[in-house]
């Protein structure tokens, strides 16, 4: 999709139409993106999607096809304004790969009311999706320890969401993706071998021919490939795999059953056949809890899909986009359970000299930093857009991935736990 202007809600445009009749349309405003709380059971969140927001912003234009849709409910003044729409404001935000907690000002948009309000849906749809995926993936990567994870969720989600999911998961430390569009668009390493259909395809009138399937795969991909051994009988499958490939076979994959028990059995069998270097890959609706339960098992690589790219495994980040300041005057929503804190804000993270995070401090932009009692502080927002144009040298995917790795190490140890509990780092507001 070349134009992103209609990736929005109807009411964003009707608000612009109403605002253009009054001075509010051109008043200088500040909008903030934040999450009031983390999803149930989560101790931290991971920011992802910021780079995509900036990319899509450049394509947020109202051409003839978009205008044709809007002419059904917009007057001539609004249509003329939309035809000329170009975001000209400033955006600051948490970099991709940054940890966030309840109240963190993840993105700050400074623009006229009309320019800024129009971006709400686009920004939230990207940040909520990508941050949910990255947050789920980070938990899985932590549970896996030093063992790599391959993301293979493309068949369990929307075809375009699969691409952005792969990108977000890579930020979180996933080693590779099965999705080739993510590899092309974002440079995420890709991986994959064969499905059960390939093995089944070699069955003939005389029954299954697993060896023929394995031989064909090795002929094409080499002995370092991964053979899927659970199409029929795992014990026979492992035996057939080593008979065909020899003890130098790269890996075998198990996609069903009691993975812990099977991994032990397969490891013993591989070793007895002399394939001591052959690795074991497991997959099959794994989430962070299943991965954690396999820590003591002889598993070398995990494949994750459904639990990473769907709402059950990656619950929405729950981010909102709120107007917090108009012409320098703080404004705030007061509705019960949906309150917002008025005024533009700045966030810093305070840590001990050892690097362990102690708290996140949110204070009014322009106010001096409150006393941190000797803790080391770091500003969390960075410039992203100035006068409508992306700033130079924004962090790339590799930067985001490395940054998150350092951030997770800095969490208090209980913050990496999978049990329910409070956010790993408390948020302190100093708003005067």
XYZ file of N, CA and C in Angstrom, residues 219-334:
348
model
N 19.319 -33.961 -0.747
C 19.894 -33.730 -2.071
C 19.819 -32.259 -2.449
N 18.704 -31.621 -2.082
C 18.508 -30.215 -2.447
C 19.171 -29.250 -1.475
N 19.114 -29.552 -0.188
C 19.522 -28.584 0.831
C 20.800 -28.950 1.569
N 21.295 -30.133 1.375
C 22.533 -30.528 2.025
C 22.303 -31.218 3.350
N 23.347 -31.843 3.860
C 23.229 -32.633 5.070
C 23.034 -31.754 6.306
N 23.279 -30.457 6.195
C 23.086 -29.556 7.327
C 21.639 -29.149 7.546
N 20.719 -29.660 6.736
C 19.311 -29.292 6.832
C 18.673 -29.858 8.107
N 17.418 -29.471 8.353
C 16.633 -29.992 9.471
C 15.527 -30.880 8.930
N 15.473 -32.133 9.377
C 14.457 -33.077 8.921
C 13.339 -33.190 9.951
N 12.108 -33.097 9.464
C 10.919 -33.189 10.308
C 10.605 -34.675 10.529
N 10.743 -35.154 11.757
C 10.746 -36.598 11.994
C 9.463 -37.138 12.631
N 8.417 -36.314 12.791
C 7.227 -36.809 13.487
C 6.012 -36.988 12.584
N 6.223 -37.160 11.291
C 5.090 -37.354 10.393
C 4.387 -38.681 10.677
N 5.145 -39.714 10.922
C 4.585 -41.043 11.176
C 4.922 -41.511 12.590
N 6.111 -41.965 12.797
C 6.584 -42.457 14.090
C 7.950 -41.828 14.358
N 8.080 -41.160 15.488
C 9.287 -40.378 15.741
C 10.525 -41.267 15.828
N 10.424 -42.389 16.520
C 11.594 -43.252 16.651
C 12.055 -43.749 15.290
N 11.106 -44.175 14.473
C 11.448 -44.613 13.120
C 11.942 -43.438 12.293
N 11.346 -42.276 12.509
C 11.742 -41.097 11.753
C 13.187 -40.703 12.027
N 13.592 -40.737 13.285
C 14.976 -40.412 13.632
C 15.923 -41.443 13.017
N 15.550 -42.717 13.118
C 16.395 -43.769 12.544
C 16.538 -43.579 11.029
N 15.426 -43.297 10.370
C 15.471 -43.090 8.922
C 16.311 -41.865 8.565
N 16.168 -40.806 9.366
C 16.918 -39.574 9.094
C 18.419 -39.815 9.136
N 18.893 -40.541 10.139
C 20.332 -40.782 10.272
C 20.813 -41.800 9.240
N 19.974 -42.777 8.902
C 20.355 -43.724 7.863
C 20.567 -43.014 6.526
N 19.727 -42.038 6.238
C 19.810 -41.318 4.961
C 20.900 -40.253 4.997
N 20.951 -39.489 6.069
C 21.855 -38.344 6.122
C 23.210 -38.665 6.711
N 23.259 -39.677 7.558
C 24.495 -39.940 8.281
C 24.541 -39.135 9.562
N 25.561 -39.380 10.376
C 25.640 -38.737 11.694
C 25.930 -37.238 11.644
N 26.177 -36.686 10.463
C 26.439 -35.247 10.348
C 25.182 -34.441 10.083
N 24.012 -35.062 10.152
C 22.754 -34.341 9.943
C 22.680 -33.113 10.844
N 22.221 -31.997 10.251
C 22.186 -30.748 11.016
C 21.241 -30.773 12.194
N 19.973 -31.162 11.952
C 18.995 -31.134 13.039
C 17.784 -31.969 12.673
N 17.033 -32.355 13.698
C 15.716 -32.942 13.510
C 14.710 -32.035 14.207
N 13.484 -32.059 13.692
C 12.446 -31.197 14.268
C 11.282 -32.050 14.738
N 10.787 -31.710 15.956
C 9.611 -32.353 16.538
C 8.524 -31.292 16.655
N 7.328 -31.587 16.120
C 6.279 -30.578 16.035
C 5.018 -30.978 16.806
N 5.051 -32.069 17.544
C 3.840 -32.502 18.230
C 4.216 -33.416 19.394
N 3.223 -33.658 20.260
C 3.432 -34.564 21.373
C 3.986 -33.881 22.611
N 4.369 -34.692 23.585
C 4.986 -34.200 24.817
C 6.441 -33.869 24.496
N 6.688 -32.610 24.230
C 7.987 -32.219 23.675
C 9.149 -32.514 24.620
N 8.949 -32.370 25.924
C 10.027 -32.646 26.862
C 10.432 -34.107 26.846
N 9.443 -34.982 26.945
C 9.717 -36.417 26.929
C 10.337 -36.824 25.596
N 9.747 -36.327 24.504
C 10.239 -36.705 23.185
C 11.655 -36.190 22.942
N 11.954 -34.971 23.406
C 13.301 -34.424 23.209
C 14.343 -35.309 23.890
N 14.035 -35.794 25.102
C 14.974 -36.677 25.792
C 15.160 -37.989 25.042
N 14.059 -38.551 24.590
C 14.142 -39.812 23.853
C 14.927 -39.657 22.556
N 14.645 -38.560 21.845
C 15.331 -38.321 20.571
C 16.815 -38.053 20.799
N 17.143 -37.318 21.858
C 18.556 -37.055 22.143
C 19.309 -38.368 22.416
N 18.694 -39.222 23.217
C 19.329 -40.511 23.509
C 19.498 -41.332 22.231
N 18.470 -41.309 21.389
C 18.545 -42.093 20.158
C 19.603 -41.532 19.211
N 19.638 -40.220 19.047
C 20.647 -39.613 18.175
C 22.056 -39.955 18.657
N 22.271 -39.832 19.950
C 23.599 -40.122 20.497
C 23.976 -41.582 20.270
N 23.007 -42.475 20.422
C 23.294 -43.899 20.230
C 23.610 -44.221 18.778
N 23.118 -43.391 17.877
C 23.377 -43.579 16.451
C 24.627 -42.839 15.994
N 25.319 -42.215 16.919
C 26.542 -41.495 16.586
C 26.323 -40.064 16.133
N 25.070 -39.589 16.133
C 24.752 -38.227 15.673
C 24.760 -37.271 16.860
N 25.891 -37.220 17.537
C 25.966 -36.412 18.764
C 25.897 -34.922 18.478
N 26.203 -34.515 17.273
C 26.161 -33.094 16.926
C 24.854 -32.665 16.296
N 23.949 -33.598 16.031
C 22.658 -33.267 15.437
C 21.780 -32.567 16.471
N 21.258 -31.402 16.121
C 20.491 -30.603 17.071
C 19.012 -30.982 17.020
N 18.294 -30.561 18.057
C 16.859 -30.834 18.159
C 16.102 -29.508 18.148
N 15.179 -29.392 17.204
C 14.301 -28.225 17.082
C 12.901 -28.653 17.481
N 12.243 -27.877 18.344
C 10.866 -28.197 18.725
C 9.956 -27.033 18.370
N 8.729 -27.356 18.008
C 7.724 -26.348 17.672
C 6.356 -26.924 18.009
N 5.318 -26.091 17.859
C 3.971 -26.550 18.161
C 3.302 -25.729 19.241
N 2.818 -24.528 18.870
C 2.080 -23.650 19.792
C 2.852 -23.349 21.075
N 4.138 -23.126 20.960
C 4.943 -22.797 22.139
C 4.706 -21.354 22.567
N 4.649 -21.129 23.871
C 4.676 -19.783 24.421
C 5.798 -19.717 25.448
N 5.905 -18.604 26.175
C 7.015 -18.454 27.110
C 6.969 -19.479 28.240
N 5.745 -19.876 28.629
C 5.627 -20.846 29.708
C 6.072 -22.233 29.247
N 5.677 -22.605 28.033
C 6.112 -23.896 27.491
C 7.619 -23.911 27.279
N 8.156 -22.810 26.807
C 9.605 -22.724 26.603
C 10.333 -22.855 27.935
N 9.824 -22.153 28.957
C 10.456 -22.231 30.277
C 10.416 -23.654 30.825
N 9.337 -24.376 30.550
C 9.218 -25.746 31.053
C 10.196 -26.690 30.378
N 10.751 -26.270 29.249
C 11.691 -27.113 28.501
C 13.151 -26.741 28.752
N 13.404 -25.876 29.711
C 14.768 -25.416 29.965
C 15.731 -26.563 30.277
N 15.235 -27.553 30.998
C 16.116 -28.649 31.406
C 16.206 -29.755 30.360
N 15.482 -29.593 29.261
C 15.451 -30.640 28.245
C 16.504 -30.368 27.162
N 16.908 -31.409 26.429
C 17.945 -31.250 25.402
C 17.396 -30.647 24.110
N 16.852 -29.456 24.233
C 16.311 -28.720 23.086
C 17.325 -27.666 22.674
N 17.561 -27.545 21.375
C 18.554 -26.582 20.884
C 17.924 -25.327 20.289
N 16.745 -25.465 19.677
C 16.091 -24.337 19.009
C 14.588 -24.478 19.160
N 13.911 -23.325 19.333
C 12.456 -23.307 19.442
C 11.853 -22.638 18.209
N 10.715 -23.147 17.772
C 9.928 -22.484 16.742
C 8.633 -21.990 17.346
N 8.339 -20.697 17.231
C 7.121 -20.133 17.828
C 6.275 -19.489 16.735
N 4.958 -19.565 16.915
C 4.064 -19.005 15.906
C 2.809 -18.442 16.514
N 1.802 -19.306 16.694
C 0.479 -18.862 17.125
C 0.523 -18.005 18.380
N 1.261 -18.450 19.387
C 1.274 -17.741 20.664
C 2.036 -16.425 20.605
N 2.744 -16.198 19.530
C 3.460 -14.932 19.386
C 2.636 -13.912 18.617
N 1.948 -14.330 17.574
C 1.309 -13.364 16.673
C -0.182 -13.182 16.919
N -0.767 -13.920 17.872
C -2.189 -13.762 18.156
C -2.398 -13.097 19.502
N -3.627 -12.647 19.720
C -3.942 -11.912 20.934
C -3.774 -12.706 22.205
N -3.908 -14.031 22.124
C -3.760 -14.827 23.343
C -2.337 -14.788 23.870
N -1.363 -14.754 22.960
C 0.027 -14.721 23.391
C 0.596 -13.325 23.474
N 0.070 -12.436 22.635
C 0.554 -11.060 22.594
C -0.619 -10.108 22.797
N -1.132 -10.012 24.022
C -2.287 -9.139 24.271
C -1.958 -7.695 23.935
N -2.970 -6.959 23.507
C -2.747 -5.575 23.089
C -1.989 -4.782 24.140
N -1.165 -3.901 23.666
C -0.382 -3.069 24.576
C -1.251 -2.027 25.288
N -2.441 -1.781 24.776
C -3.361 -0.880 25.457
C -2.940 0.574 25.439
N -2.158 0.963 24.443
C -1.711 2.355 24.377
C -2.836 3.270 23.912
N -2.814 4.504 24.410
C -3.788 5.518 24.035
C -3.050 6.771 23.561
N -3.781 7.616 22.834
C -3.219 8.837 22.239
C -4.057 9.987 22.770
N -3.494 10.799 23.655
C -4.298 11.797 24.342
C -3.728 13.202 24.174
N -4.636 14.143 24.017
C -4.274 15.561 24.017
C -3.957 15.965 25.450
N -2.760 16.528 25.685
C -2.358 16.870 27.052
C -2.026 18.354 27.217
N -1.951 19.086 26.106
C -1.595 20.502 26.229
C -2.113 21.268 25.015
N -2.668 22.454 25.273
C -3.155 23.342 24.213
C -2.585 24.736 24.449
N -1.777 25.201 23.508
C -1.139 26.517 23.637
C -0.461 26.689 24.998
N 0.212 25.651 25.461
C 0.961 25.707 26.700
C 0.162 25.448 27.953
N -1.163 25.271 27.833
C -2.009 25.017 28.988
C -2.293 23.521 29.111
N -1.988 22.916 30.250
C -2.271 21.489 30.409
C -3.765 21.197 30.342
N -4.127 20.112 29.688
C -5.501 19.627 29.669
C -5.459 18.140 29.992
N -6.538 17.634 30.623
C -6.528 16.239 31.053
C -7.927 15.668 31.051
N -8.016 14.384 30.726
C -9.270 13.648 30.813
C -9.466 13.180 32.244
N -10.709 13.276 32.764
C -10.958 12.940 34.164
C -11.870 11.735 34.343
